[in-house]
Short mmCIF file of C-alpha atoms in Angstrom, two decimals:
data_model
loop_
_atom_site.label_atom_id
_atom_site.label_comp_id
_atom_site.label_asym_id
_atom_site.label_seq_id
_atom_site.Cartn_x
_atom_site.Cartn_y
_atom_site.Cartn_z
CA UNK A 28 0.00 0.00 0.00
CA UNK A 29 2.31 2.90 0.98
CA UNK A 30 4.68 2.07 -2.00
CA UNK A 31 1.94 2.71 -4.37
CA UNK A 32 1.99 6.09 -2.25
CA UNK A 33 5.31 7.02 -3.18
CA UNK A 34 5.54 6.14 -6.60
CA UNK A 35 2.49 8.60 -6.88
CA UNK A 36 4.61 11.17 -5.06
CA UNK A 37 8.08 10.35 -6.83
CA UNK A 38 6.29 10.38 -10.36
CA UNK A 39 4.48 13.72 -9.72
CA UNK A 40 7.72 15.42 -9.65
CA UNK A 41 7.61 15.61 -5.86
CA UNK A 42 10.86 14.92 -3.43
CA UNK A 43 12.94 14.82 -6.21
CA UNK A 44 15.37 16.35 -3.50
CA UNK A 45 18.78 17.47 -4.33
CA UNK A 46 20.43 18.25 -1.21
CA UNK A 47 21.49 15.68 1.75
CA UNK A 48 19.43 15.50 4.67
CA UNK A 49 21.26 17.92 7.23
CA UNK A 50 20.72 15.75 10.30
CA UNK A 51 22.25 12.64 8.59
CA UNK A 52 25.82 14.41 8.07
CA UNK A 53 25.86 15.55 11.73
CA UNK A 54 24.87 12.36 12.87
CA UNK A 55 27.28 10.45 10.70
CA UNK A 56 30.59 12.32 11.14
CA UNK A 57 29.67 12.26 15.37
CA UNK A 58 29.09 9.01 15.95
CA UNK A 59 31.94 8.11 13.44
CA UNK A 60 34.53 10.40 15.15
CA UNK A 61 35.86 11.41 11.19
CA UNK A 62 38.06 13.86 11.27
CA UNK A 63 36.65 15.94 7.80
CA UNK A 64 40.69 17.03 6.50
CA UNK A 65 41.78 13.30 5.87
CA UNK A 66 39.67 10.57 3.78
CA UNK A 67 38.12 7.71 5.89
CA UNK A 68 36.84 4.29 4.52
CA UNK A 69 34.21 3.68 6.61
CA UNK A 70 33.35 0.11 4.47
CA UNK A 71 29.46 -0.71 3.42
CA UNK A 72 26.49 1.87 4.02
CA UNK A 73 23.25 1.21 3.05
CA UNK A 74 20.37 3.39 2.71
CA UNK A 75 16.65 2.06 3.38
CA UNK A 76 14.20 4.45 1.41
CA UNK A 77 17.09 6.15 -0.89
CA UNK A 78 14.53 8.00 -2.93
CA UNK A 79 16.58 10.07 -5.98
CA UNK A 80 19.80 10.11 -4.38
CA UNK A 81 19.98 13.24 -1.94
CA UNK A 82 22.29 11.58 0.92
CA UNK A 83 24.38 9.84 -1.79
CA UNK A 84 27.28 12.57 -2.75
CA UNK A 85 27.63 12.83 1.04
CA UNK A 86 28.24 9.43 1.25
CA UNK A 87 30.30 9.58 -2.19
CA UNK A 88 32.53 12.10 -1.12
CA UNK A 89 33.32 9.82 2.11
CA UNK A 90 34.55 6.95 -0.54
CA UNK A 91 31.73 4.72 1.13
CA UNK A 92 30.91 1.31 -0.61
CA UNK A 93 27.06 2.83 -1.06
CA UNK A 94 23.75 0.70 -1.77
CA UNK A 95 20.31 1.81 -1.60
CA UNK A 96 16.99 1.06 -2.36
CA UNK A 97 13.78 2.67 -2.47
CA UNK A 98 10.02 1.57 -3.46
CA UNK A 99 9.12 3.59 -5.86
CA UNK A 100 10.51 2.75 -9.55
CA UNK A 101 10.82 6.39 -10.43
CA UNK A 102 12.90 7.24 -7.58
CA UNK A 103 15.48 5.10 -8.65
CA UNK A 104 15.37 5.50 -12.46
CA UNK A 105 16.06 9.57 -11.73
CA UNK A 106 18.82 8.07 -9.07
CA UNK A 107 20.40 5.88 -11.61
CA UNK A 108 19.93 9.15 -14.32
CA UNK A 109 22.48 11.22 -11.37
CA UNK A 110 24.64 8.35 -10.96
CA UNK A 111 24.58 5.71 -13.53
CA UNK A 112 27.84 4.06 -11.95
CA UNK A 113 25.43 2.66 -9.51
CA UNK A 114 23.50 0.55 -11.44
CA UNK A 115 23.99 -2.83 -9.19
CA UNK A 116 23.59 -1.10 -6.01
CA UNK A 117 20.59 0.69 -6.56
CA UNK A 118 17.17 -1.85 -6.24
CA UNK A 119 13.48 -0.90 -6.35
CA UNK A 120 11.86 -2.95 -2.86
CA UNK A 121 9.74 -2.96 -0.30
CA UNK A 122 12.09 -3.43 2.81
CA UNK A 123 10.04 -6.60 3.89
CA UNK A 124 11.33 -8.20 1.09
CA UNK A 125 15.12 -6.47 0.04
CA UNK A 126 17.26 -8.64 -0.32
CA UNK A 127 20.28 -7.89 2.66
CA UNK A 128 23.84 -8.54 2.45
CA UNK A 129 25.89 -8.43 5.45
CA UNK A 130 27.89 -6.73 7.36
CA UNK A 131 26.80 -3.36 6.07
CA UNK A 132 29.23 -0.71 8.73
CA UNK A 133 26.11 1.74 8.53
CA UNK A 134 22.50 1.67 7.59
CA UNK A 135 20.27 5.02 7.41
CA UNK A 136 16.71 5.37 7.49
CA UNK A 137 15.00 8.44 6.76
CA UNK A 138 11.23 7.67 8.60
CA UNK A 139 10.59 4.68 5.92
CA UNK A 140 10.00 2.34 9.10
CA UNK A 141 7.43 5.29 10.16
CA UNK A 142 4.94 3.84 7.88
CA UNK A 143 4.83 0.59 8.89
CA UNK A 144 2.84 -0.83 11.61
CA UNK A 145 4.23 -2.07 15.10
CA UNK A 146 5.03 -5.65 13.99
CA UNK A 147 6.89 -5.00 10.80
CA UNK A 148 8.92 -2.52 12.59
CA UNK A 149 10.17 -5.23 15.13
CA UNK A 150 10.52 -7.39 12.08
CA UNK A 151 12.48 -4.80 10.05
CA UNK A 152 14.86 -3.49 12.42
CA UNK A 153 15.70 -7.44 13.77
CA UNK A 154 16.65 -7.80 9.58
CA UNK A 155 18.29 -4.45 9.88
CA UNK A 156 20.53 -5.71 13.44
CA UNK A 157 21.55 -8.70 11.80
CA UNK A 158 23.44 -7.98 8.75
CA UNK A 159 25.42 -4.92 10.79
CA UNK A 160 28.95 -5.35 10.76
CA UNK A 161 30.64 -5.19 14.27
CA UNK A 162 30.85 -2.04 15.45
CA UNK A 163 28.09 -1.10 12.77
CA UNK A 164 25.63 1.78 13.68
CA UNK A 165 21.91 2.29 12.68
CA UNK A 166 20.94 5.88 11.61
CA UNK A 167 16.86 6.41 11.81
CA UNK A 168 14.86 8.96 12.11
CA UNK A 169 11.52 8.49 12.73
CA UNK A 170 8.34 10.68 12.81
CA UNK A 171 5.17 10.14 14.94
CA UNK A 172 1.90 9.47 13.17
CA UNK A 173 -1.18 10.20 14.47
CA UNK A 174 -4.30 8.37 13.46
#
């Protein structure tokens, strides 16, 4: 249901974002201590609701291994129009059903586990928990709802 909702909003032209998400860089370089004059290879980050790309040239200028994935088919097409280099690590899937490698050293979600109901959270962030590398960190943000 909600990924017919965001195809709607992705192929109306809407959140075709350009910029990264502010919060996400603050987050990232504090929890991973980086020290922003010197290149750091921080291994596999994946991003759960990529959309058209915004986060990715933050993560690209990082030299991060990057994969991504996003419901909505037009997200991804304008994504892969950006960055066509991508082309393997960019899917279109639900996150019930995306298909995880392991030991990912960061994962970032931007409120795509908001709009999902209490039991498919538990069952997406126990997927998310397991293919973490050691020392890995999650990155969510997460918006309430009301109903």
């Amino acid at each position: 249901m909600h990924s017919n909702k965001w195809e709607v909003i992705y192929s109306s032209g809407k959140q075709m974002n350009k910029w990264p998400w502010s919060d996400l860089i603050s987050l990232y370089m504090r929890t991973r201590g980086i020290n922003t004059s010197v290149k750091h290879k921080h291994g596999k980050i994946l991003e759960i609701g990529c959309g058209s790309g915004n986060n990715f040239g933050f993560f690209e200028s990082l030299e991060l291994e990057y994969y991504g994935f996003d419901v909505s088919p037009t997200a991804i097409q304008s994504f892969l129009e950006r960055y066509p280099y991508l082309g393997e690590n960019l899917h279109c899937s639900e996150l019930e059903s995306y298909q995880f490698e392991s030991d990912y050293n960061t994962i970032v979600d931007r409120a795509t586990l908001t709009h999902m109901d209490c039991e498919k959270i538990k069952f997406a962030l126990n997927r998310i928990f397991k293919v973490l590398a050691p020392g890995g960190i999650f990155i969510g943000e997460q918006n309430c709802i009301k109903t």
